[in-house]
Amino acid sequence: MNQSTLNILGRHLQKLRLDKGVSLSQLAAGAGIAKSNLSRLEQGNGNPTLDTIWRLAKQLDVPFGQLVQPLSASVGEKGVEVRLIEQGQGVPNVDAYWMSVAPNTLREAEAHATGTEETITVVSGALEAGNVGNTHLLHPGQSAVFSADLPHIYQTRDAWATCLITIVYHKEAKK
């Protein structure tokens, strides 16, 4: 992420934390990161991984899209790039993302909030996706739906894959 994106993410993260009445120590401990790292992140320093951002969103009990919503840039790491396309405001809350995955990449995603469902549609390339132990190899135009409240993976072969992802939060996050 560039510095401007890190600054925006840091300010937004701090605002969400303060609005929820959660201390820096509480959020850091709950998300499994060092308090000093969270402090640096809120100050616009550091370079959080996707897993760190997901854990912070989960700990704040907000959809991932709500945490990254102010960012105009994509976020990514280790061959995976994700960009929020649209954040739903209805019930259930539905977020839409664009994701690009580099060749020969395995992304192991942690479980999201209870009741979360994910649909992934491959636009180009090929991608294996789904819950650990129950994945599907998808080609352009093919989709898979799985429980995102369980660990899941995305894995490419020898070519890039581009996908559209919708995440449905069946349990409404506390506001």
Tab-separated table of C-alpha atoms in Angstrom:
chain	number	residue	atom	x	y	z
A	1	MET	CA	0.000	0.000	0.000
A	2	ASN	CA	1.180	3.519	-0.664
A	3	GLN	CA	1.516	6.049	2.159
A	4	SER	CA	-1.744	7.843	1.388
A	5	THR	CA	-3.664	4.539	1.523
A	6	LEU	CA	-1.960	3.577	4.795
A	7	ASN	CA	-2.874	6.964	6.317
A	8	ILE	CA	-6.526	6.599	5.289
A	9	LEU	CA	-6.706	3.024	6.595
A	10	GLY	CA	-5.059	4.023	9.879
A	11	ARG	CA	-7.421	6.934	10.548
A	12	HIS	CA	-10.471	4.856	9.634
A	13	LEU	CA	-9.339	1.934	11.791
A	14	GLN	CA	-8.814	4.249	14.759
A	15	LYS	CA	-12.240	5.845	14.262
A	16	LEU	CA	-13.962	2.435	14.150
A	17	ARG	CA	-12.080	1.313	17.263
A	18	LEU	CA	-12.966	4.455	19.199
A	19	ASP	CA	-16.597	4.356	18.030
A	20	LYS	CA	-16.816	0.792	19.393
A	21	GLY	CA	-15.235	1.857	22.699
A	22	VAL	CA	-12.387	-0.618	22.329
A	23	SER	CA	-8.926	0.176	23.658
A	24	LEU	CA	-5.791	-0.248	21.590
A	25	SER	CA	-4.711	-3.072	23.913
A	26	GLN	CA	-8.065	-4.871	23.651
A	27	LEU	CA	-8.158	-4.739	19.861
A	28	ALA	CA	-4.524	-5.791	19.492
A	29	ALA	CA	-4.932	-8.734	21.861
A	30	GLY	CA	-8.183	-9.871	20.246
A	31	ALA	CA	-6.714	-9.672	16.749
A	32	GLY	CA	-3.512	-11.424	17.799
A	33	ILE	CA	-1.144	-8.603	16.919
A	34	ALA	CA	1.279	-6.554	18.984
A	35	LYS	CA	-0.109	-3.345	20.486
A	36	SER	CA	2.860	-1.445	19.044
A	37	ASN	CA	2.056	-2.758	15.547
A	38	LEU	CA	-1.586	-1.680	15.872
A	39	SER	CA	-0.493	1.735	17.105
A	40	ARG	CA	1.833	2.129	14.110
A	41	LEU	CA	-0.931	1.004	11.765
A	42	GLU	CA	-3.341	3.601	13.174
A	43	GLN	CA	-0.623	6.226	12.642
A	44	GLY	CA	-0.334	5.252	8.962
A	45	ASN	CA	2.876	3.287	9.383
A	46	GLY	CA	3.451	-0.392	8.757
A	47	ASN	CA	2.101	-2.576	5.999
A	48	PRO	CA	-0.717	-4.831	7.248
A	49	THR	CA	-1.327	-8.215	5.671
A	50	LEU	CA	-4.761	-9.202	4.390
A	51	ASP	CA	-5.077	-11.583	7.336
A	52	THR	CA	-4.338	-8.753	9.776
A	53	ILE	CA	-7.014	-6.560	8.188
A	54	TRP	CA	-9.523	-9.451	8.279
A	55	ARG	CA	-8.734	-10.172	11.951
A	56	LEU	CA	-9.139	-6.489	12.860
A	57	ALA	CA	-12.489	-6.317	11.057
A	58	LYS	CA	-13.644	-9.517	12.740
A	59	GLN	CA	-12.527	-8.268	16.165
A	60	LEU	CA	-14.332	-4.938	15.606
A	61	ASP	CA	-17.372	-6.953	14.462
A	62	VAL	CA	-17.580	-5.103	11.138
A	63	PRO	CA	-17.503	-6.501	7.602
A	64	PHE	CA	-14.086	-6.396	5.917
A	65	GLY	CA	-15.595	-3.992	3.380
A	66	GLN	CA	-16.499	-1.511	6.104
A	67	LEU	CA	-12.894	-1.424	7.287
A	68	VAL	CA	-11.415	-0.921	3.793
A	69	GLN	CA	-14.342	1.094	2.352
A	70	PRO	CA	-12.567	4.475	2.309
A	71	LEU	CA	-9.645	3.060	0.320
A	72	SER	CA	-9.640	3.714	-3.414
A	73	ALA	CA	-6.650	1.425	-3.908
A	74	SER	CA	-6.546	-2.343	-3.686
A	75	VAL	CA	-4.900	-4.134	-0.784
A	76	GLY	CA	-2.740	-7.164	-1.181
A	77	GLU	CA	0.171	-9.353	-0.295
A	78	LYS	CA	2.083	-12.399	-1.522
A	79	GLY	CA	0.502	-12.531	-4.974
A	80	VAL	CA	-3.080	-11.688	-3.974
A	81	GLU	CA	-4.652	-8.297	-4.601
A	82	VAL	CA	-8.187	-7.401	-3.463
A	83	ARG	CA	-10.256	-4.280	-4.136
A	84	LEU	CA	-13.680	-3.447	-2.736
A	85	ILE	CA	-16.114	-2.794	-5.580
A	86	GLU	CA	-19.265	-2.118	-3.578
A	87	GLN	CA	-20.265	-2.329	0.056
A	88	GLY	CA	-23.881	-3.265	0.622
A	89	GLN	CA	-26.001	-1.483	3.176
A	90	GLY	CA	-28.933	-3.890	3.347
A	91	VAL	CA	-29.785	-6.888	5.461
A	92	PRO	CA	-28.054	-9.158	4.947
A	93	ASN	CA	-24.991	-7.083	4.209
A	94	VAL	CA	-23.395	-8.034	0.860
A	95	ASP	CA	-19.948	-6.824	-0.216
A	96	ALA	CA	-18.463	-7.248	-3.709
A	97	TYR	CA	-14.726	-7.507	-4.433
A	98	TRP	CA	-12.386	-7.895	-7.380
A	99	MET	CA	-9.474	-10.259	-6.699
A	100	SER	CA	-6.379	-11.045	-8.754
A	101	VAL	CA	-4.135	-13.969	-7.840
A	102	ALA	CA	-0.609	-14.481	-9.227
A	103	PRO	CA	0.488	-17.789	-10.754
A	104	ASN	CA	1.395	-20.609	-8.357
A	105	THR	CA	-0.068	-18.814	-5.339
A	106	LEU	CA	-1.769	-20.428	-2.364
A	107	ARG	CA	-3.786	-18.079	-0.143
A	108	GLU	CA	-5.071	-19.614	3.071
A	109	ALA	CA	-7.839	-17.423	4.465
A	110	GLU	CA	-8.924	-17.479	8.071
A	111	ALA	CA	-12.558	-18.006	9.011
A	112	HIS	CA	-14.710	-14.871	8.825
A	113	ALA	CA	-17.591	-13.954	11.138
A	114	THR	CA	-20.157	-16.652	11.936
A	115	GLY	CA	-22.797	-16.996	9.228
A	116	THR	CA	-20.650	-15.532	6.428
A	117	GLU	CA	-21.026	-17.030	2.936
A	118	GLU	CA	-18.767	-16.422	-0.048
A	119	THR	CA	-19.402	-16.781	-3.765
A	120	ILE	CA	-16.460	-16.655	-6.139
A	121	THR	CA	-16.751	-16.409	-9.919
A	122	VAL	CA	-13.661	-16.766	-12.087
A	123	VAL	CA	-13.335	-14.153	-14.837
A	124	SER	CA	-9.992	-15.295	-16.267
A	125	GLY	CA	-7.490	-18.046	-15.598
A	126	ALA	CA	-8.208	-20.972	-13.305
A	127	LEU	CA	-8.538	-21.007	-9.533
A	128	GLU	CA	-9.090	-23.691	-6.941
A	129	ALA	CA	-11.257	-22.288	-4.170
A	130	GLY	CA	-13.432	-23.349	-1.256
A	131	ASN	CA	-13.284	-24.645	2.271
A	132	VAL	CA	-10.175	-26.548	3.293
A	133	GLY	CA	-10.770	-30.158	2.235
A	134	ASN	CA	-13.676	-29.224	-0.065
A	135	THR	CA	-12.359	-27.103	-2.931
A	136	HIS	CA	-13.393	-26.762	-6.569
A	137	LEU	CA	-11.236	-26.006	-9.609
A	138	LEU	CA	-12.985	-23.134	-11.384
A	139	HIS	CA	-12.517	-21.830	-14.926
A	140	PRO	CA	-13.864	-18.621	-16.516
A	141	GLY	CA	-17.591	-18.285	-15.940
A	142	GLN	CA	-17.699	-20.903	-13.188
A	143	SER	CA	-18.663	-20.116	-9.600
A	144	ALA	CA	-18.482	-21.746	-6.196
A	145	VAL	CA	-20.361	-20.939	-3.004
A	146	PHE	CA	-18.929	-21.904	0.372
A	147	SER	CA	-19.071	-21.092	4.081
A	148	ALA	CA	-16.568	-18.319	4.705
A	149	ASP	CA	-16.919	-18.790	8.451
A	150	LEU	CA	-14.594	-21.773	8.030
A	151	PRO	CA	-10.964	-21.663	6.843
A	152	HIS	CA	-10.800	-21.507	3.048
A	153	ILE	CA	-8.252	-21.330	0.260
A	154	TYR	CA	-7.602	-19.810	-3.138
A	155	GLN	CA	-4.935	-21.465	-5.274
A	156	THR	CA	-3.746	-20.821	-8.814
A	157	ARG	CA	-1.789	-23.013	-11.174
A	158	ASP	CA	0.641	-21.613	-13.765
A	159	ALA	CA	-1.354	-18.515	-14.772
A	160	TRP	CA	-2.951	-15.451	-13.219
A	161	ALA	CA	-6.587	-15.720	-12.122
A	162	THR	CA	-9.047	-12.861	-11.822
A	163	CYS	CA	-12.300	-13.277	-9.910
A	164	LEU	CA	-15.336	-11.530	-8.574
A	165	ILE	CA	-16.218	-12.296	-4.982
A	166	THR	CA	-19.397	-11.570	-3.086
A	167	ILE	CA	-19.453	-11.984	0.658
A	168	VAL	CA	-22.812	-12.227	2.397
A	169	TYR	CA	-22.883	-11.530	6.122
A	170	HIS	CA	-26.027	-13.376	7.189
A	171	LYS	CA	-25.523	-12.310	10.803
A	172	GLU	CA	-25.705	-8.518	10.723
A	173	ALA	CA	-22.596	-6.953	12.208
A	174	LYS	CA	-23.174	-4.728	15.224
A	175	LYS	CA	-23.053	-1.076	14.310
